[in-house]
Coordinates of C-alpha atoms and ligand atoms in Angstrom, one line a residue:
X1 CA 111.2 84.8 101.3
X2 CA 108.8 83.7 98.8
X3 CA 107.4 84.8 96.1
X4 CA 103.7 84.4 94.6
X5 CA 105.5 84.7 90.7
X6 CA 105.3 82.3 88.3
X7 CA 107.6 81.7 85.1
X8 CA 105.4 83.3 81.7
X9 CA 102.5 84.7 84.4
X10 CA 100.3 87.0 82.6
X11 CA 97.8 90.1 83.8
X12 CA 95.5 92.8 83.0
X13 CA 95.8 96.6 85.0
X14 CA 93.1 94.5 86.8
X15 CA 94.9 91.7 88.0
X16 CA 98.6 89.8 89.7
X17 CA 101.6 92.7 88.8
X18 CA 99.2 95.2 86.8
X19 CA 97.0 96.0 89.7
X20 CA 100.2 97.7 90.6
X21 CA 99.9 99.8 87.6
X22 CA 96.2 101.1 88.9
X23 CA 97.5 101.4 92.1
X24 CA 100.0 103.8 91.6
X25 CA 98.1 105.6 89.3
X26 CA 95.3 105.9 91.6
X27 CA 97.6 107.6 94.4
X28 CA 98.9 110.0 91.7
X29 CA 95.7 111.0 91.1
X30 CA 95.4 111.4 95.0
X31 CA 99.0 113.8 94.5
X32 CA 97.6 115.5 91.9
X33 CA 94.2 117.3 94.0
X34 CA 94.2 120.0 95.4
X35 CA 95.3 123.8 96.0
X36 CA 99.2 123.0 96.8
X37 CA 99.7 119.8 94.4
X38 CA 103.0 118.8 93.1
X39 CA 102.0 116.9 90.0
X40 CA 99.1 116.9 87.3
X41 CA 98.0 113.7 86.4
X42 CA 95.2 114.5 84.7
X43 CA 94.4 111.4 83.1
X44 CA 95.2 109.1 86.3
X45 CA 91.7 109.4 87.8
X46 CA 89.9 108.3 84.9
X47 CA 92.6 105.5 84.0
X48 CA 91.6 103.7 87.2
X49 CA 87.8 104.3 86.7
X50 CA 88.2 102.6 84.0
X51 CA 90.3 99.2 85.2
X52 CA 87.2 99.2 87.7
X53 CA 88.0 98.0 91.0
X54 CA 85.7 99.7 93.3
X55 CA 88.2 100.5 95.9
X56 CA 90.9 102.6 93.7
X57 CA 88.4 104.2 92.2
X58 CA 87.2 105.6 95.4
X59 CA 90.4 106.1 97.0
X60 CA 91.8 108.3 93.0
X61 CA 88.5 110.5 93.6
X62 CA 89.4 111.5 97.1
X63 CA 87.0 109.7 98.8
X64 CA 88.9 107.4 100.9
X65 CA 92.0 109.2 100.5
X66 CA 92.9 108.4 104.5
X67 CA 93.7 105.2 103.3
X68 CA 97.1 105.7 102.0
X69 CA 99.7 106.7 104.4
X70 CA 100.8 110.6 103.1
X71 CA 104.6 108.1 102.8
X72 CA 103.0 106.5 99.4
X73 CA 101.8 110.2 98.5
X74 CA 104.8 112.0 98.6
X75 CA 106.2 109.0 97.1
X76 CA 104.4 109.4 93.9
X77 CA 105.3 113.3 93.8
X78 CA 109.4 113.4 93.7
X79 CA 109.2 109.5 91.7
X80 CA 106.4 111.3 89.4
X81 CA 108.8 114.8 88.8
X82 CA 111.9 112.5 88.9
X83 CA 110.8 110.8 85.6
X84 CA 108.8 113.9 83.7
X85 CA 111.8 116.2 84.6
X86 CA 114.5 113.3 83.0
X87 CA 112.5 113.1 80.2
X88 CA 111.9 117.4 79.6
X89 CA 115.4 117.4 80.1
X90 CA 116.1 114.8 77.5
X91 CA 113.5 116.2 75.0
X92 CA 115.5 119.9 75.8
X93 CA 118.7 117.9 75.1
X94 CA 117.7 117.0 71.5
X95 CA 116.7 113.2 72.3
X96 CA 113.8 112.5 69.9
X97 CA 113.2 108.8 70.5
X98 CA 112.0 107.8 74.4
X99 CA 111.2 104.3 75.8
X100 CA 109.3 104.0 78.5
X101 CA 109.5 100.6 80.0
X102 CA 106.6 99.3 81.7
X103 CA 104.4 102.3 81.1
X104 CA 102.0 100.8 83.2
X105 CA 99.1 103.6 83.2
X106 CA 101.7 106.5 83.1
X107 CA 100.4 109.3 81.0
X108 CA 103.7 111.0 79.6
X109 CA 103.0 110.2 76.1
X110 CA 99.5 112.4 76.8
X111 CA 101.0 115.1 78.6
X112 CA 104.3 116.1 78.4
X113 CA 105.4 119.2 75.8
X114 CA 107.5 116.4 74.0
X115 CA 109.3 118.1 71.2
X116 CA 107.9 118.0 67.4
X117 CA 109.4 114.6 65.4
X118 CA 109.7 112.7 68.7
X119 CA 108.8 109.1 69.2
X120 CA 107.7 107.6 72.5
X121 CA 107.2 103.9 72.8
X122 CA 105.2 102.3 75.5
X123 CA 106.3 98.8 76.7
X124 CA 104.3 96.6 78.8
X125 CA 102.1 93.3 79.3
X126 CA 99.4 93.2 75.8
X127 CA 96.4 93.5 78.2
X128 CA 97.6 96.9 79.8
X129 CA 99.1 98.7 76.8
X130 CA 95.9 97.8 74.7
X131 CA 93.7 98.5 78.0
X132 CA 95.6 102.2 78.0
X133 CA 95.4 102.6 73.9
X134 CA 91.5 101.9 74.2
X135 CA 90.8 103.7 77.3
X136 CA 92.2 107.0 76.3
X137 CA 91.4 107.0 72.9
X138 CA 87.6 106.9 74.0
X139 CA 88.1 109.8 76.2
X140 CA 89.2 111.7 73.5
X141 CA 93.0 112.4 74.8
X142 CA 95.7 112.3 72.1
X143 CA 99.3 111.5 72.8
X144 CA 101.3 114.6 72.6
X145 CA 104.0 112.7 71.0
X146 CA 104.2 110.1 68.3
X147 CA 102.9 107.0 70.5
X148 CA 103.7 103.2 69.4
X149 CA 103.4 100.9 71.8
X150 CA 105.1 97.6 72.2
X151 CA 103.3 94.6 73.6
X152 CA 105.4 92.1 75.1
X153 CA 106.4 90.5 78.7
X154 CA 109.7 92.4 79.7
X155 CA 110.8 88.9 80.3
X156 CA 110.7 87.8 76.8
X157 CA 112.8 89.4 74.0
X158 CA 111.1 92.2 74.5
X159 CA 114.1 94.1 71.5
X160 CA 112.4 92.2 69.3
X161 CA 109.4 93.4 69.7
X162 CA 110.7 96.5 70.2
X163 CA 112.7 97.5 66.8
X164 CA 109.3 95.5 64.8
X165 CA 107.1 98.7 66.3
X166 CA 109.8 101.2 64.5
X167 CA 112.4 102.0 67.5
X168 CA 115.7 102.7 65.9
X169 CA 119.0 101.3 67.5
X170 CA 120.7 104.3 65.6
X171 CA 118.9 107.3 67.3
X172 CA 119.5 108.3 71.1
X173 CA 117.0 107.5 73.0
X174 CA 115.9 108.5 76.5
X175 CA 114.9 105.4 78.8
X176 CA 112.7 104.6 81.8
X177 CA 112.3 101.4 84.1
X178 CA 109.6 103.0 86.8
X179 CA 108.6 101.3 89.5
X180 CA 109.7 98.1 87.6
X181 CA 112.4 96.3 88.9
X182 CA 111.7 94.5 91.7
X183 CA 108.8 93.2 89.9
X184 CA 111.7 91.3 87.5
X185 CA 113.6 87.8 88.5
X186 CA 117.2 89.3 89.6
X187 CA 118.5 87.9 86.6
X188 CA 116.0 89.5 84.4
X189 CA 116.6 92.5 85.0
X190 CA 120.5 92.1 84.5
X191 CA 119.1 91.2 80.9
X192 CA 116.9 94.3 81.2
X193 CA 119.5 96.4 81.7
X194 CA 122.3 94.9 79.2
X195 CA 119.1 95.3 76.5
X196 CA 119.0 99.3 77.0
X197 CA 122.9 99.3 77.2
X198 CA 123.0 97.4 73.8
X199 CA 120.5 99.5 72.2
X200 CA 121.9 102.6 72.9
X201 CA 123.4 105.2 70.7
X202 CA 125.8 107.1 72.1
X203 CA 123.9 110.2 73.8
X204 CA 121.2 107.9 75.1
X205 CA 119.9 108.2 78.7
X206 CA 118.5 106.3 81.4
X207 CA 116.6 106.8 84.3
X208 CA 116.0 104.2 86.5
X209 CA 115.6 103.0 90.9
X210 CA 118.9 101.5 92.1
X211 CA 117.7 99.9 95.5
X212 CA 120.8 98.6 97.8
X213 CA 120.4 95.1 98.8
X214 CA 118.6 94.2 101.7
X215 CA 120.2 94.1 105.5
X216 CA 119.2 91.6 107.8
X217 CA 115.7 91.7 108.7
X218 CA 115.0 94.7 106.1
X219 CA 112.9 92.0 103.7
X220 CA 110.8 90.9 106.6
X221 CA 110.0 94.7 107.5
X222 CA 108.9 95.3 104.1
X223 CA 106.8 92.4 103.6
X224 CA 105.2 93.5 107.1
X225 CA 104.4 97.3 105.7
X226 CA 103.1 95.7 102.7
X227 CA 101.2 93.1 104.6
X228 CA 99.6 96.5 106.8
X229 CA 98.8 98.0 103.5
X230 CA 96.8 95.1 101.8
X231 CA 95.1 94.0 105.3
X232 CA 94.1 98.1 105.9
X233 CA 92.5 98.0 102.0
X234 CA 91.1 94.5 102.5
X235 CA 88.7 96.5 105.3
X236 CA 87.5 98.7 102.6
X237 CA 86.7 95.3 99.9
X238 CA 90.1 95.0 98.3
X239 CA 92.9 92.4 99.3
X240 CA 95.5 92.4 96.9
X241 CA 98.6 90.2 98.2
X242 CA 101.2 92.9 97.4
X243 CA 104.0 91.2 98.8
X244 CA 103.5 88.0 97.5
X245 CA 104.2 90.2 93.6
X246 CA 107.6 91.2 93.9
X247 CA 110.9 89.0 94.1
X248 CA 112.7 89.4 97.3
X249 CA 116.5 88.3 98.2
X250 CA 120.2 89.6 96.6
X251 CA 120.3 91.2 93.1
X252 CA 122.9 93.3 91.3
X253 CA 122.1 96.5 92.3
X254 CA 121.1 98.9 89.1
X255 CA 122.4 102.2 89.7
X256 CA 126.5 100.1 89.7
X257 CA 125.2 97.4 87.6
X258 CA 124.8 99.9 84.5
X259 CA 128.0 102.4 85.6
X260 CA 130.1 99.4 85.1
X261 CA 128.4 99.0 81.5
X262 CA 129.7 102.5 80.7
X263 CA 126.9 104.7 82.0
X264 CA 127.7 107.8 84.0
X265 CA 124.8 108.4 86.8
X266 CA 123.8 110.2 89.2
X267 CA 121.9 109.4 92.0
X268 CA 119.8 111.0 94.6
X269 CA 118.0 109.3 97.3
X270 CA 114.6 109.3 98.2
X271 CA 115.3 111.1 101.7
X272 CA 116.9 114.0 99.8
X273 CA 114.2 114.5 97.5
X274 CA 111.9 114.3 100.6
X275 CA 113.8 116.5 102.3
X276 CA 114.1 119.1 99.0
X277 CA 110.2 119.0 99.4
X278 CA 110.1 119.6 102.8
X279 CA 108.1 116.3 103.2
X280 CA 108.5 114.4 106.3
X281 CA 106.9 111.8 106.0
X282 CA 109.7 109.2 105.9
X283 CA 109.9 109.0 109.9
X284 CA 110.7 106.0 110.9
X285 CA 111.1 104.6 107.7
X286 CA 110.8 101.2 108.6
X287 CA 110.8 99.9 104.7
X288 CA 113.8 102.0 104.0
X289 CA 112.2 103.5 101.4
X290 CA 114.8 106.4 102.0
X291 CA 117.9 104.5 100.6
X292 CA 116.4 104.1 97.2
X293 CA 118.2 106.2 94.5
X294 CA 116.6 107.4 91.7
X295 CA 119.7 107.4 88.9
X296 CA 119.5 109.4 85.7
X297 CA 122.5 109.5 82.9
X298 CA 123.9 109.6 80.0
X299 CA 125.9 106.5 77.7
X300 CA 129.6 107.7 78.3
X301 CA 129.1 111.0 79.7
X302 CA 127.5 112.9 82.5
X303 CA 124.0 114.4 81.6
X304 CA 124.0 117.9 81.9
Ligands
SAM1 N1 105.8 102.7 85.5 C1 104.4 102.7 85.8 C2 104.1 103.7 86.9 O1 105.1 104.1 87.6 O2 103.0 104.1 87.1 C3 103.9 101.3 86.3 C4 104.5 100.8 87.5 S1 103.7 99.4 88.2 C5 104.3 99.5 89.9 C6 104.6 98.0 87.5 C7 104.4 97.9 86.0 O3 105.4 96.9 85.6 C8 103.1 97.3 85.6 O4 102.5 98.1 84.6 C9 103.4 95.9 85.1 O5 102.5 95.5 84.1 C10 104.8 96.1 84.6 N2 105.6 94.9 84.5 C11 106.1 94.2 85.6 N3 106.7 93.1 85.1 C12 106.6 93.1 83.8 C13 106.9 92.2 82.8 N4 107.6 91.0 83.1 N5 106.6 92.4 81.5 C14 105.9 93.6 81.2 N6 105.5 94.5 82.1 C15 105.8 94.2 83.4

């Protein structure tokens, strides 16, 4: 299977891969409505206003919200509280230096009770960090920790750039790779991860998705649910080619890939946490969303 990727492609939260950023910002501002809601993203909505493609910014203020499947809304809940509730517990833990790897238009660093003293860099493509910087900063929101961002194609060496915004080998540090991986080459992201093992005091974390590789037919299936979503939006003015962003095929799976580097994980799969919810809507689950892990841990020991 194809990809539409390109060696050294670029994008803004507009455009190519960072449309993906607005996207699942707008459907956690979808998650986050309402009487019984989950989550509170309460800068999502405005994020997307502000990237300014007509159709997310109806579907984050509710008004279209029949257009995405309640799958992709429960989705965002336990892969939203997955990440805030690694990184409370890392911030609980002592960890005072957090990384969050293609931030995207995630908000942590403007709302989570991050302890005094700690430092939370934000790493992603120039045009969306600055686009986030800028956009929050003129709605007044201030980061809740110390925020430094680091500007660079994940691609690229990305430590550099890194360790020349302030980030400290020495200290632990809490990681996150959201919604990121299958965006990377396979090789890439076996970079990615031997990076965060290499830059990791001992006590660092990491959360991350560890998908398994694909089964016969499973790629096809997923490109077709992905084809559905971007010919359903394309009715409404928007026609993103979403399959045509990630790379498909074999890759190291992450979750084993960074136990054999001397992490201890552990994992939980999306159909438990939809099942912890009470959600249901993984019936049928024809993209197999349901086999994904989400895996959290510590560098030589189990995180308590
Ligand atoms: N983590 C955020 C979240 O969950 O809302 C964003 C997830 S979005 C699906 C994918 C993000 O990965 C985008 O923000 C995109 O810019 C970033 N990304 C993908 N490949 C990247 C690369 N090579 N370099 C920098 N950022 C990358």
């Amino acid at each position: 299977m194809t990809s539409g990727r390109r060696e050294g492609d670029t994008w803004d939260a507009a455009s190519g891969v960072g449309a993906t950023a607005t996207m699942a910002a707008a459907v956690r501002a979808v998650a986050s409505r309402g009487e019984g809601r989950l989550i509170d993203d309460r800068f999502a909505e405005a994020l997307v206003r502000a990237v300014g493609i007509e159709f997310l910014t109806r579907l984050a203020s509710g008004e279209v919200a029949d257009t995405v499947e309640q799958l992709w809304i429960d989705m965002a809940v336990v892969r939203t509280k997955f990440y805030d509730e690694f990184f409370l517990d890392a911030t609980n833990a002592g960890i005072r230096q957090a990384v969050i790897l293609a931030s995207g238009l995630d908000s942590r660093a403007y709302r989570l009770p991050w302890a005094a003293g700690t430092v939370v860099y934000e790493v992603d493509q120039p045009e969306v960090v600055e686009f986030k910087t800028r956009t929050l900063a003129e709605l007044g929101a201030a980061p809740t920790a110390e925020r430094r961002v680091a500007a660079v194609d994940l691609r690229d060496d990305w430590p550099e750039v890194l360790r020349r915004a302030g980030f400290d080998p020495g200290r632990a540090t809490a990681w996150s790779a959201e919604g990121l991986l299958g965006y990377l080459p396979p090789e890439a992201q076996d970079e990615l991860l031997d990076n965060i093992t290499e830059l990791s005091a001992p006590g660092s974390r990491v959360a991350t998705e560890s998908r398994p590789n694909p089964q016969p037919g499973d790629e096809g299936r997923t490109k077709e649910g992905l084809d559905r979503i971007s010919e359903q939006w394309s009715a409404h003015g928007y026609a993103p080619d979403m399959a045509r962003l990630r790379y498909f095929g074999e890759r190291n799976e992450a979750g084993p890939y960074l136990s054999e580097r001397g992490w201890v994980l552990d994992g939980v799969s999306v159909r438990d946490l939809f099942a912890a919810n009470g959600f249901t809507s993984l019936k049928g689950d024809e993209m197999r969303m349901g086999d994904m892990l989400y895996v959290s841990g510590a560098l030589g020991e189990a995180a308590k």
